[in-house]
Structure formats: structure tokens, C-alpha cells
PDB file of C-alpha atoms in Angstrom:
ATOM      1  CA  UNK A 107      -7.002   6.388 -16.616  1.00 39.00           C
ATOM      2  CA  UNK A 108      -6.507   9.140 -14.092  1.00 39.00           C
ATOM      3  CA  UNK A 109      -4.244   8.258 -11.188  1.00 37.00           C
ATOM      4  CA  UNK A 110      -4.997  10.099  -7.947  1.00 42.00           C
ATOM      5  CA  UNK A 111      -1.702   9.213  -6.387  1.00 36.00           C
ATOM      6  CA  UNK A 112       1.332  11.233  -7.384  1.00 36.00           C
ATOM      7  CA  UNK A 113       4.984  11.354  -6.484  1.00 34.00           C
ATOM      8  CA  UNK A 114       7.494  14.154  -6.391  1.00 25.00           C
ATOM      9  CA  UNK A 115      10.577  13.948  -8.579  1.00 27.00           C
ATOM     10  CA  UNK A 116      13.706  15.844  -7.621  1.00 28.00           C
ATOM     11  CA  UNK A 117      15.510  16.570  -4.407  1.00 23.00           C
ATOM     12  CA  UNK A 118      14.256  20.111  -3.920  1.00 22.00           C
ATOM     13  CA  UNK A 119      10.725  19.975  -5.351  1.00 26.00           C
ATOM     14  CA  UNK A 120       8.226  19.644  -2.539  1.00 28.00           C
ATOM     15  CA  UNK A 121       5.469  20.795  -4.895  1.00 23.00           C
ATOM     16  CA  UNK A 122       7.220  19.993  -8.141  1.00 28.00           C
ATOM     17  CA  UNK A 123       6.697  17.887 -11.251  1.00 25.00           C
ATOM     18  CA  UNK A 124       4.364  14.943 -10.690  1.00 28.00           C
ATOM     19  CA  UNK A 125       3.822  11.725 -12.592  1.00 31.00           C
ATOM     20  CA  UNK A 126       1.528   8.764 -11.934  1.00 34.00           C
ATOM     21  CA  UNK A 127       3.266   6.446  -9.505  1.00 35.00           C
ATOM     22  CA  UNK A 128       2.598   3.499 -11.791  1.00 34.00           C
ATOM     23  CA  UNK A 129       4.832   5.085 -14.435  1.00 33.00           C
ATOM     24  CA  UNK A 130       7.860   5.324 -12.180  1.00 32.00           C
ATOM     25  CA  UNK A 131      10.660   2.803 -11.682  1.00 31.00           C
ATOM     26  CA  UNK A 132      11.584   1.129  -8.457  1.00 31.00           C
ATOM     27  CA  UNK A 133      13.491   3.228  -5.982  1.00 29.00           C
ATOM     28  CA  UNK A 134      17.257   3.008  -6.320  1.00 28.00           C
ATOM     29  CA  UNK A 135      17.794   3.782  -2.628  1.00 26.00           C
ATOM     30  CA  UNK A 136      17.205   0.235  -1.463  1.00 29.00           C
ATOM     31  CA  UNK A 137      13.533   0.278  -0.548  1.00 32.00           C
ATOM     32  CA  UNK A 138      12.431  -2.464  -2.932  1.00 35.00           C
ATOM     33  CA  UNK A 139      11.474  -5.979  -1.949  1.00 36.00           C
ATOM     34  CA  UNK A 140      14.776  -7.812  -1.711  1.00 35.00           C
ATOM     35  CA  UNK A 141      17.018  -4.829  -1.026  1.00 35.00           C
ATOM     36  CA  UNK A 142      15.643  -3.250   2.144  1.00 38.00           C
ATOM     37  CA  UNK A 143      18.104  -1.008   3.939  1.00 33.00           C
ATOM     38  CA  UNK A 144      17.987   1.264   6.963  1.00 33.00           C
ATOM     39  CA  UNK A 145      14.771   2.968   7.998  1.00 30.00           C
ATOM     40  CA  UNK A 146      16.718   6.134   8.897  1.00 33.00           C
ATOM     41  CA  UNK A 147      16.552   7.583   5.378  1.00 35.00           C
ATOM     42  CA  UNK A 148      12.756   7.420   5.314  1.00 33.00           C
ATOM     43  CA  UNK A 149      12.430   8.938   8.760  1.00 32.00           C
ATOM     44  CA  UNK A 150      14.860  11.744   8.005  1.00 35.00           C
ATOM     45  CA  UNK A 151      13.024  12.676   4.838  1.00 37.00           C
ATOM     46  CA  UNK A 152       9.568  11.949   6.221  1.00 38.00           C
ATOM     47  CA  UNK A 153       6.694  10.443   4.209  1.00 39.00           C
ATOM     48  CA  UNK A 154       6.579  13.421   1.856  1.00 36.00           C
ATOM     49  CA  UNK A 155       9.746  13.545  -0.243  1.00 30.00           C
ATOM     50  CA  UNK A 156      11.120  10.725  -2.374  1.00 33.00           C
ATOM     51  CA  UNK A 157      13.876  10.583  -4.969  1.00 30.00           C
ATOM     52  CA  UNK A 158      13.853   8.672  -8.242  1.00 33.00           C
ATOM     53  CA  UNK A 159      16.450   7.971 -10.877  1.00 31.00           C
ATOM     54  CA  UNK A 160      15.873   7.961 -14.619  1.00 34.00           C
ATOM     55  CA  UNK A 161      13.152   5.767 -16.050  1.00 36.00           C
ATOM     56  CA  UNK A 162      14.194   2.410 -17.527  1.00 40.00           C
ATOM     57  CA  UNK A 163      13.586   2.054 -21.289  1.00 38.00           C
ATOM     58  CA  UNK A 164      10.500  -0.128 -20.972  1.00 41.00           C
ATOM     59  CA  UNK A 165       8.603   2.700 -19.249  1.00 39.00           C
ATOM     60  CA  UNK A 166       9.123   4.928 -22.268  1.00 36.00           C
ATOM     61  CA  UNK A 167       8.475   2.193 -24.814  1.00 40.00           C
ATOM     62  CA  UNK A 168       5.240   0.854 -23.382  1.00 39.00           C
ATOM     63  CA  UNK A 169       3.619   4.285 -23.302  1.00 39.00           C
ATOM     64  CA  UNK A 170       4.034   4.571 -27.056  1.00 31.00           C
ATOM     65  CA  UNK A 171       3.574   0.996 -28.256  1.00 36.00           C
ATOM     66  CA  UNK A 172       1.654  -1.093 -25.731  1.00 62.00           C
ATOM     67  CA  UNK A 173      -2.100  -1.019 -25.686  1.00 85.00           C
ATOM     68  CA  UNK A 174      -4.247  -1.664 -22.676  1.00 89.00           C
ATOM     69  CA  UNK A 175      -7.798  -2.937 -22.543  1.00 91.00           C
ATOM     70  CA  UNK A 176     -10.165  -0.664 -24.509  1.00 93.00           C
ATOM     71  CA  UNK A 177     -12.150   1.486 -22.088  1.00 93.00           C
ATOM     72  CA  UNK A 178      -9.858   0.140 -19.382  1.00 95.00           C
ATOM     73  CA  UNK A 179     -11.220   2.219 -16.525  1.00 94.00           C
ATOM     74  CA  UNK A 180     -14.793   1.031 -16.990  1.00 96.00           C
ATOM     75  CA  UNK A 181     -13.877  -2.561 -17.873  1.00 97.00           C
ATOM     76  CA  UNK A 182     -11.669  -3.029 -14.813  1.00 97.00           C
ATOM     77  CA  UNK A 183     -14.259  -1.354 -12.615  1.00 97.00           C
ATOM     78  CA  UNK A 184     -16.823  -3.917 -13.770  1.00 98.00           C
ATOM     79  CA  UNK A 185     -14.371  -6.751 -13.149  1.00 98.00           C
ATOM     80  CA  UNK A 186     -13.716  -5.652  -9.572  1.00 98.00           C
ATOM     81  CA  UNK A 187     -17.462  -5.341  -8.985  1.00 98.00           C
ATOM     82  CA  UNK A 188     -17.871  -9.093  -9.552  1.00 98.00           C
ATOM     83  CA  UNK A 189     -18.269 -11.396  -6.557  1.00 96.00           C
ATOM     84  CA  UNK A 190     -14.992 -13.045  -7.606  1.00 97.00           C
ATOM     85  CA  UNK A 191     -12.953 -10.640  -9.737  1.00 98.00           C
ATOM     86  CA  UNK A 192     -10.131 -13.112 -10.437  1.00 98.00           C
ATOM     87  CA  UNK A 193     -11.553 -14.920 -13.516  1.00 98.00           C
ATOM     88  CA  UNK A 194     -12.503 -11.625 -15.150  1.00 98.00           C
ATOM     89  CA  UNK A 195      -9.110 -10.055 -14.449  1.00 98.00           C
ATOM     90  CA  UNK A 196      -7.220 -13.080 -15.745  1.00 98.00           C
ATOM     91  CA  UNK A 197      -9.264 -13.070 -18.955  1.00 97.00           C
ATOM     92  CA  UNK A 198      -8.437  -9.405 -19.568  1.00 97.00           C
ATOM     93  CA  UNK A 199      -4.731  -9.947 -18.961  1.00 97.00           C
ATOM     94  CA  UNK A 200      -4.611 -12.941 -21.292  1.00 97.00           C
ATOM     95  CA  UNK A 201      -6.357 -10.964 -24.030  1.00 96.00           C
ATOM     96  CA  UNK A 202      -4.142  -7.889 -23.550  1.00 96.00           C
ATOM     97  CA  UNK A 203      -0.786  -9.077 -22.116  1.00 96.00           C
ATOM     98  CA  UNK A 204       0.964  -5.690 -22.023  1.00 95.00           C
ATOM     99  CA  UNK A 205       2.696  -3.476 -19.478  1.00 95.00           C
ATOM    100  CA  UNK A 206      -0.079  -0.932 -19.925  1.00 95.00           C
ATOM    101  CA  UNK A 207      -2.705  -3.497 -18.936  1.00 96.00           C
ATOM    102  CA  UNK A 208      -0.795  -4.386 -15.767  1.00 97.00           C
ATOM    103  CA  UNK A 209      -0.528  -0.720 -14.852  1.00 95.00           C
ATOM    104  CA  UNK A 210      -4.254  -0.229 -15.394  1.00 96.00           C
ATOM    105  CA  UNK A 211      -4.915  -3.349 -13.321  1.00 97.00           C
ATOM    106  CA  UNK A 212      -3.000  -1.986 -10.330  1.00 97.00           C
ATOM    107  CA  UNK A 213      -4.447   1.516 -10.591  1.00 96.00           C
ATOM    108  CA  UNK A 214      -7.954   0.055 -10.839  1.00 97.00           C
ATOM    109  CA  UNK A 215      -7.268  -2.199  -7.861  1.00 98.00           C
ATOM    110  CA  UNK A 216      -6.186   0.699  -5.643  1.00 96.00           C
ATOM    111  CA  UNK A 217      -9.163   2.767  -6.753  1.00 96.00           C
ATOM    112  CA  UNK A 218     -11.558  -0.112  -6.066  1.00 97.00           C
ATOM    113  CA  UNK A 219     -10.172  -0.511  -2.546  1.00 97.00           C
ATOM    114  CA  UNK A 220     -10.406   3.211  -1.883  1.00 95.00           C
ATOM    115  CA  UNK A 221     -13.977   3.325  -3.179  1.00 96.00           C
ATOM    116  CA  UNK A 222     -15.099   0.390  -1.014  1.00 96.00           C
ATOM    117  CA  UNK A 223     -12.580  -0.638   1.687  1.00 96.00           C
ATOM    118  CA  UNK A 224     -14.973  -3.357   2.866  1.00 95.00           C
ATOM    119  CA  UNK A 225     -14.003  -5.363  -0.242  1.00 97.00           C
ATOM    120  CA  UNK A 226     -10.284  -4.695   0.081  1.00 97.00           C
ATOM    121  CA  UNK A 227      -9.442  -8.220   1.223  1.00 96.00           C
ATOM    122  CA  UNK A 228     -11.409  -9.800  -1.632  1.00 97.00           C
ATOM    123  CA  UNK A 229      -9.684  -7.571  -4.176  1.00 98.00           C
ATOM    124  CA  UNK A 230      -6.205  -8.282  -2.799  1.00 98.00           C
ATOM    125  CA  UNK A 231      -6.937 -12.011  -2.807  1.00 97.00           C
ATOM    126  CA  UNK A 232      -8.025 -11.745  -6.451  1.00 98.00           C
ATOM    127  CA  UNK A 233      -4.800  -9.960  -7.423  1.00 98.00           C
ATOM    128  CA  UNK A 234      -2.779 -12.680  -5.697  1.00 98.00           C
ATOM    129  CA  UNK A 235      -4.786 -15.454  -7.359  1.00 98.00           C
ATOM    130  CA  UNK A 236      -4.347 -13.952 -10.823  1.00 98.00           C
ATOM    131  CA  UNK A 237      -0.643 -13.165 -10.412  1.00 98.00           C
ATOM    132  CA  UNK A 238       0.149 -16.721  -9.290  1.00 97.00           C
ATOM    133  CA  UNK A 239      -2.143 -18.486 -11.755  1.00 98.00           C
ATOM    134  CA  UNK A 240      -0.592 -21.095 -14.026  1.00 97.00           C
ATOM    135  CA  UNK A 241      -2.507 -19.361 -16.828  1.00 97.00           C
ATOM    136  CA  UNK A 242      -1.007 -15.936 -16.120  1.00 98.00           C
ATOM    137  CA  UNK A 243       0.653 -14.536 -19.251  1.00 97.00           C
ATOM    138  CA  UNK A 244       4.314 -13.633 -19.550  1.00 96.00           C
ATOM    139  CA  UNK A 245       4.677  -9.983 -20.474  1.00 94.00           C
ATOM    140  CA  UNK A 246       7.809  -9.181 -22.388  1.00 90.00           C
ATOM    141  CA  UNK A 247      10.517 -11.048 -20.516  1.00 92.00           C
ATOM    142  CA  UNK A 248       8.809 -10.742 -17.133  1.00 95.00           C
ATOM    143  CA  UNK A 249       6.232 -12.763 -15.279  1.00 97.00           C
ATOM    144  CA  UNK A 250       2.932 -11.230 -14.302  1.00 97.00           C
ATOM    145  CA  UNK A 251       3.864 -11.792 -10.660  1.00 97.00           C
ATOM    146  CA  UNK A 252       7.085  -9.779 -10.945  1.00 97.00           C
ATOM    147  CA  UNK A 253       5.286  -6.896 -12.647  1.00 97.00           C
ATOM    148  CA  UNK A 254       2.497  -6.829 -10.063  1.00 98.00           C
ATOM    149  CA  UNK A 255       5.171  -6.844  -7.367  1.00 97.00           C
ATOM    150  CA  UNK A 256       7.051  -3.877  -8.836  1.00 96.00           C
ATOM    151  CA  UNK A 257       3.936  -1.873  -9.712  1.00 96.00           C
ATOM    152  CA  UNK A 258       2.604  -2.167  -6.162  1.00 97.00           C
ATOM    153  CA  UNK A 259       6.048  -1.326  -4.787  1.00 96.00           C
ATOM    154  CA  UNK A 260       5.809   1.912  -6.753  1.00 94.00           C
ATOM    155  CA  UNK A 261       2.391   2.694  -5.252  1.00 92.00           C
ATOM    156  CA  UNK A 262       2.608   2.223  -1.486  1.00 95.00           C
ATOM    157  CA  UNK A 263       3.485   5.449   0.362  1.00 93.00           C
ATOM    158  CA  UNK A 264       4.778   7.086  -2.832  1.00 86.00           C
ATOM    159  CA  UNK A 265       2.649  10.197  -2.451  1.00 76.00           C
ATOM    160  CA  UNK A 266       3.135  13.711  -1.111  1.00 73.00           C
ATOM    161  CA  UNK A 267       0.604  13.850   1.703  1.00 75.00           C
ATOM    162  CA  UNK A 268      -1.048  17.210   2.202  1.00 70.00           C
ATOM    163  CA  UNK A 269      -1.680  18.514   5.692  1.00 68.00           C
ATOM    164  CA  UNK A 270      -5.343  17.488   5.560  1.00 63.00           C
ATOM    165  CA  UNK A 271      -4.405  13.917   4.595  1.00 62.00           C
ATOM    166  CA  UNK A 272      -2.404  13.490   7.782  1.00 70.00           C
ATOM    167  CA  UNK A 273      -4.405  15.603  10.210  1.00 72.00           C
ATOM    168  CA  UNK A 274      -7.968  14.512   9.402  1.00 85.00           C
ATOM    169  CA  UNK A 275      -9.113  11.203  10.848  1.00 92.00           C
ATOM    170  CA  UNK A 276     -11.638   9.986   8.285  1.00 93.00           C
ATOM    171  CA  UNK A 277     -12.285   6.941   6.048  1.00 94.00           C
ATOM    172  CA  UNK A 278     -11.151   8.849   2.954  1.00 92.00           C
ATOM    173  CA  UNK A 279      -7.795   9.699   4.527  1.00 92.00           C
ATOM    174  CA  UNK A 280      -5.154   8.888   1.908  1.00 91.00           C
ATOM    175  CA  UNK A 281      -2.568   7.810   4.470  1.00 94.00           C
ATOM    176  CA  UNK A 282      -4.933   5.351   6.142  1.00 96.00           C
ATOM    177  CA  UNK A 283      -6.014   3.932   2.784  1.00 96.00           C
ATOM    178  CA  UNK A 284      -2.347   3.542   1.840  1.00 96.00           C
ATOM    179  CA  UNK A 285      -1.862   1.687   5.112  1.00 97.00           C
ATOM    180  CA  UNK A 286      -4.730  -0.649   4.237  1.00 98.00           C
ATOM    181  CA  UNK A 287      -3.328  -1.359   0.768  1.00 98.00           C
ATOM    182  CA  UNK A 288       0.179  -1.823   2.158  1.00 98.00           C
ATOM    183  CA  UNK A 289      -0.983  -4.198   4.874  1.00 98.00           C
ATOM    184  CA  UNK A 290      -2.808  -6.301   2.304  1.00 98.00           C
ATOM    185  CA  UNK A 291       0.275  -6.433   0.076  1.00 98.00           C
ATOM    186  CA  UNK A 292       2.302  -7.713   3.020  1.00 98.00           C
ATOM    187  CA  UNK A 293      -0.415 -10.169   4.003  1.00 97.00           C
ATOM    188  CA  UNK A 294      -0.683 -11.699   0.534  1.00 97.00           C
ATOM    189  CA  UNK A 295       3.016 -11.406  -0.273  1.00 96.00           C
ATOM    190  CA  UNK A 296       2.289  -9.092  -3.203  1.00 97.00           C
ATOM    191  CA  UNK A 297       5.221  -6.780  -2.483  1.00 97.00           C
ATOM    192  CA  UNK A 298       7.439  -5.586   0.356  1.00 97.00           C
ATOM    193  CA  UNK A 299       9.365  -2.307   0.553  1.00 96.00           C
ATOM    194  CA  UNK A 300      11.217  -0.284   3.126  1.00 96.00           C
ATOM    195  CA  UNK A 301       8.602   2.470   2.898  1.00 96.00           C
ATOM    196  CA  UNK A 302       5.899   0.042   3.971  1.00 97.00           C
ATOM    197  CA  UNK A 303       7.791  -1.116   7.053  1.00 97.00           C
ATOM    198  CA  UNK A 304       8.977   2.412   7.844  1.00 96.00           C
ATOM    199  CA  UNK A 305       5.361   3.599   7.916  1.00 97.00           C
ATOM    200  CA  UNK A 306       4.672   1.056  10.654  1.00 98.00           C
ATOM    201  CA  UNK A 307       7.697   2.317  12.562  1.00 97.00           C
ATOM    202  CA  UNK A 308       6.565   5.917  12.183  1.00 96.00           C
ATOM    203  CA  UNK A 309       3.240   4.985  13.739  1.00 97.00           C
ATOM    204  CA  UNK A 310       4.781   3.061  16.613  1.00 98.00           C
ATOM    205  CA  UNK A 311       7.048   6.039  17.318  1.00 97.00           C
ATOM    206  CA  UNK A 312       4.412   8.723  16.691  1.00 96.00           C
ATOM    207  CA  UNK A 313       4.919  11.780  18.915  1.00 95.00           C
ATOM    208  CA  UNK A 314       2.953  11.426  22.132  1.00 92.00           C
ATOM    209  CA  UNK A 315       1.538  14.920  21.695  1.00 91.00           C
ATOM    210  CA  UNK A 316      -2.186  14.248  21.523  1.00 87.00           C
ATOM    211  CA  UNK A 317      -2.517  15.527  17.953  1.00 92.00           C
ATOM    212  CA  UNK A 318      -4.697  14.067  15.223  1.00 92.00           C
ATOM    213  CA  UNK A 319      -1.558  13.602  13.141  1.00 93.00           C
ATOM    214  CA  UNK A 320      -0.131  11.215  15.726  1.00 95.00           C
ATOM    215  CA  UNK A 321      -3.447   9.362  15.871  1.00 96.00           C
ATOM    216  CA  UNK A 322      -3.428   8.932  12.082  1.00 95.00           C
ATOM    217  CA  UNK A 323       0.165   7.658  12.035  1.00 95.00           C
ATOM    218  CA  UNK A 324      -0.559   5.216  14.863  1.00 97.00           C
ATOM    219  CA  UNK A 325      -3.819   4.054  13.280  1.00 97.00           C
ATOM    220  CA  UNK A 326      -1.957   3.379  10.029  1.00 97.00           C
ATOM    221  CA  UNK A 327       0.559   1.244  11.898  1.00 98.00           C
ATOM    222  CA  UNK A 328      -2.222  -0.666  13.668  1.00 98.00           C
ATOM    223  CA  UNK A 329      -3.924  -1.393  10.343  1.00 98.00           C
ATOM    224  CA  UNK A 330      -0.767  -2.983   8.969  1.00 98.00           C
ATOM    225  CA  UNK A 331       0.012  -4.826  12.215  1.00 98.00           C
ATOM    226  CA  UNK A 332      -3.454  -6.360  12.383  1.00 98.00           C
ATOM    227  CA  UNK A 333      -3.328  -7.418   8.738  1.00 98.00           C
ATOM    228  CA  UNK A 334       0.276  -8.610   8.560  1.00 97.00           C
ATOM    229  CA  UNK A 335       2.047  -8.065  11.863  1.00 97.00           C
ATOM    230  CA  UNK A 336       3.868 -11.373  11.568  1.00 97.00           C
ATOM    231  CA  UNK A 337       5.788  -9.982   8.575  1.00 97.00           C
ATOM    232  CA  UNK A 338       7.272  -7.222  10.742  1.00 97.00           C
ATOM    233  CA  UNK A 339       8.738  -9.809  13.106  1.00 96.00           C
ATOM    234  CA  UNK A 340      10.053 -12.050  10.322  1.00 96.00           C
ATOM    235  CA  UNK A 341      13.490 -12.172   8.728  1.00 95.00           C
ATOM    236  CA  UNK A 342      12.087 -10.792   5.473  1.00 94.00           C
ATOM    237  CA  UNK A 343      11.641  -7.373   7.108  1.00 95.00           C
ATOM    238  CA  UNK A 344      15.413  -6.914   7.048  1.00 95.00           C
ATOM    239  CA  UNK A 345      16.651  -4.066   9.218  1.00 96.00           C
ATOM    240  CA  UNK A 346      13.037  -3.136   9.945  1.00 96.00           C
ATOM    241  CA  UNK A 347      12.503  -6.407  11.770  1.00 97.00           C
ATOM    242  CA  UNK A 348      10.968  -5.733  15.185  1.00 97.00           C
ATOM    243  CA  UNK A 349      10.264  -8.246  17.926  1.00 98.00           C
ATOM    244  CA  UNK A 350       6.675  -8.754  19.097  1.00 98.00           C
ATOM    245  CA  UNK A 351       7.768  -7.620  22.565  1.00 98.00           C
ATOM    246  CA  UNK A 352       9.120  -4.343  21.200  1.00 98.00           C
ATOM    247  CA  UNK A 353       5.971  -3.765  19.145  1.00 98.00           C
ATOM    248  CA  UNK A 354       3.755  -4.458  22.155  1.00 98.00           C
ATOM    249  CA  UNK A 355       5.827  -2.123  24.325  1.00 98.00           C
ATOM    250  CA  UNK A 356       5.524   0.773  21.892  1.00 98.00           C
ATOM    251  CA  UNK A 357       1.802   0.222  21.405  1.00 98.00           C
ATOM    252  CA  UNK A 358       1.250   0.158  25.165  1.00 98.00           C
ATOM    253  CA  UNK A 359       3.204   3.406  25.502  1.00 98.00           C
ATOM    254  CA  UNK A 360       0.895   5.007  22.938  1.00 98.00           C
ATOM    255  CA  UNK A 361      -2.106   3.735  24.895  1.00 98.00           C
ATOM    256  CA  UNK A 362      -0.731   5.277  28.085  1.00 97.00           C
ATOM    257  CA  UNK A 363      -0.192   8.550  26.218  1.00 97.00           C
ATOM    258  CA  UNK A 364      -3.838   8.440  25.067  1.00 97.00           C
ATOM    259  CA  UNK A 365      -2.768   8.955  21.460  1.00 97.00           C
ATOM    260  CA  UNK A 366      -5.965   7.378  20.149  1.00 97.00           C
ATOM    261  CA  UNK A 367      -8.674   9.910  20.963  1.00 95.00           C
ATOM    262  CA  UNK A 368     -11.290   8.294  18.744  1.00 96.00           C
ATOM    263  CA  UNK A 369     -13.021   5.409  20.596  1.00 97.00           C
ATOM    264  CA  UNK A 370     -12.977   3.139  17.540  1.00 97.00           C
ATOM    265  CA  UNK A 371      -9.284   3.822  17.014  1.00 97.00           C
ATOM    266  CA  UNK A 372      -8.668   3.065  20.684  1.00 97.00           C
ATOM    267  CA  UNK A 373     -10.349  -0.319  20.201  1.00 97.00           C
ATOM    268  CA  UNK A 374      -8.159  -1.059  17.177  1.00 98.00           C
ATOM    269  CA  UNK A 375      -5.105  -0.161  19.257  1.00 98.00           C
ATOM    270  CA  UNK A 376      -6.210  -2.677  21.896  1.00 98.00           C
ATOM    271  CA  UNK A 377      -6.488  -5.366  19.224  1.00 97.00           C
ATOM    272  CA  UNK A 378      -3.013  -4.541  17.937  1.00 98.00           C
ATOM    273  CA  UNK A 379      -1.621  -4.753  21.475  1.00 98.00           C
ATOM    274  CA  UNK A 380      -3.267  -8.156  21.877  1.00 97.00           C
ATOM    275  CA  UNK A 381      -1.828  -9.370  18.561  1.00 97.00           C
ATOM    276  CA  UNK A 382       1.679  -8.237  19.487  1.00 98.00           C
ATOM    277  CA  UNK A 383       1.295  -9.606  23.008  1.00 97.00           C
ATOM    278  CA  UNK A 384       0.521 -13.058  21.622  1.00 96.00           C
ATOM    279  CA  UNK A 385       3.707 -13.037  19.546  1.00 97.00           C
ATOM    280  CA  UNK A 386       2.466 -11.659  16.192  1.00 97.00           C
ATOM    281  CA  UNK A 387       1.506 -15.174  15.200  1.00 96.00           C
ATOM    282  CA  UNK A 388       0.805 -15.467  11.441  1.00 96.00           C
ATOM    283  CA  UNK A 389      -2.404 -17.330  12.282  1.00 94.00           C
ATOM    284  CA  UNK A 390      -3.658 -14.143  13.938  1.00 93.00           C
ATOM    285  CA  UNK A 391      -3.069 -11.849  10.935  1.00 92.00           C
ATOM    286  CA  UNK A 392      -6.798 -12.088  10.363  1.00 88.00           C
ATOM    287  CA  UNK A 393      -8.268  -8.620  10.948  1.00 85.00           C
ATOM    288  CA  UNK A 394      -9.542  -8.212   7.392  1.00 85.00           C
ATOM    289  CA  UNK A 395     -12.313  -5.959   8.736  1.00 92.00           C
ATOM    290  CA  UNK A 396      -9.898  -3.548  10.424  1.00 96.00           C
ATOM    291  CA  UNK A 397     -11.043  -0.566   8.347  1.00 96.00           C
ATOM    292  CA  UNK A 398     -14.666  -1.235   9.292  1.00 96.00           C
ATOM    293  CA  UNK A 399     -13.589  -1.379  12.934  1.00 96.00           C
ATOM    294  CA  UNK A 400     -11.969   2.033  12.583  1.00 97.00           C
ATOM    295  CA  UNK A 401     -14.890   3.515  10.681  1.00 96.00           C
ATOM    296  CA  UNK A 402     -18.054   1.499  11.368  1.00 94.00           C
ATOM    297  CA  UNK A 403     -21.104   2.076   9.215  1.00 87.00           C
ATOM    298  CA  UNK A 404     -23.459   4.712  10.577  1.00 78.00           C
ATOM    299  CA  UNK A 405     -26.514   2.960   9.170  1.00 61.00           C
TER     300      UNK A 405
END
């Protein structure tokens, strides 16, 4: 299955060797779920250059020995097209309980969300339901939940964004779609990494220069805040933890700077300000239609 997302390996290779993100290990620089460190490293490097250590043995072994679902791309696409994908996904995982199947599951999930963001919430809910099911298979020595967690951790914001992906404000913008997927992972507790929180911070602190790039960064932050803003203010965010008052203050500053030129984006910013102003209450992490608010149907 082709993976659109790619990561850069090596400290000096801005356009270097690329591998599917799903085939890479967790970052060793402290950006994984329970080991979140300072946001400074991400901001110094920017969202375009990441460093990885050697692959753990299982990532070599599974590529040669594990088998995924036959015709995985088509089969998973059909499963995600169902009104409730969860039963279909669980059946596939029970029939083919391998690392390769989990990788195909996550790649298919991200592709399904990117193809139809209006179903993103339903797809994320299905992934959560399957991963926490009492019927979920154990794969090797790991639970399905732990593998889903690590595979998603290796997906969110692990891509070298081209200039057009940051400077074009459109529904197929990779950065905005990453923000949607990341916000859903935080909302459903699927995974949590420093890169995900740092992306929110980059949006809150976007240069007040009136550029489309700043609008994209801010819109990405608003997407995550409206989906899972309470997580940013919670202890689990580690050093990225930000008070609702601080979030509201930065969002209001961006409003004053007129960063959001697009009227729909400006409306989303207002909603994010309201959410932060009311304390980032978990009960208000309910904007599952945030992408449709940013890019309403023209029909």
C-alpha cells in the first residue's frame, strides 16, 4: 500500500532518503506519549526536519515474515466505507493479527480521513473502539492498543512539508489534514506526542505577518484546540501544558493581527477563542465538524 506521508532520515538530508512513516520507530528524542520533553527542539528545527535512530528488530522482521490482509488497500477501503467500520476492522485484525495488518490499518485510516474529512470523527471513533475491544487480538507480545498508539505517534507531523503545503489554504492541505488527524488522536486518547502539542504552539505563536503560512499554522492550531483543547491544559501535556487564559490571550492577539484572512477561518478562530475563554472544558471539545466549518461545501 502506497503511503503518501514520508519522513526524512538523517541530520543533513532535507530532501534525502524517505521511508513510509509507518515503518519507522518512535522518536528517541522524547516526543512519544509518556516521555514528552521541551518544545524548544521542535521549534528550533521547525516542522520539516526530524531525526530517527536505528529501526528496532521487529520492523525488519515483520516486513519479511508477517502477512497483512490480502488486497489490503481495497479491503480496508471497503471497511472504512461502512456506516460503522469497527466490526469490519476488528474482524480483519482477528483474522490477520500481524504487525503488517496494523500498519495497513493506520495507513488506510489516514487515507480515509484525507479522502473524506467529514467522516474523520466516525473513523477515529472506530479505531478507538477496535483498539480497546475485549476481542482485540494480541500481536506478538504487544496489545493492539499499544501498537495503534505507536503507529499513530509515528504518523502525526512526521512529514517534510513542501512550500505549497504550508502556503496554500485549501482542504487538501497536508498540514491541516495532519492537524485534523492529530486533534482526533488527542480527543480519543489514541496517542500523544510532543510534535502534536508543538504544532498547536506553533500556530498560537504564528508570525503576525499577514501571510498565508501564518494563517495555515493558526488554523491547524484551532482545529486541534476545538477538537481536544482540554488536553493542552491538562497535566498529560507535560511541558507543553498551557493554561486556558494563555491560549485565549494568544488567539485574541492573532485576531487583532488579522491573521485569519479567510472568513471561514476567522469564524473558526472565534470559536477557538470562545472555547479557551470558557476554560477549555472537556465537555466543549465537541467541534467534530471543524473541517467543514473551515471549508464548507460549495454545493
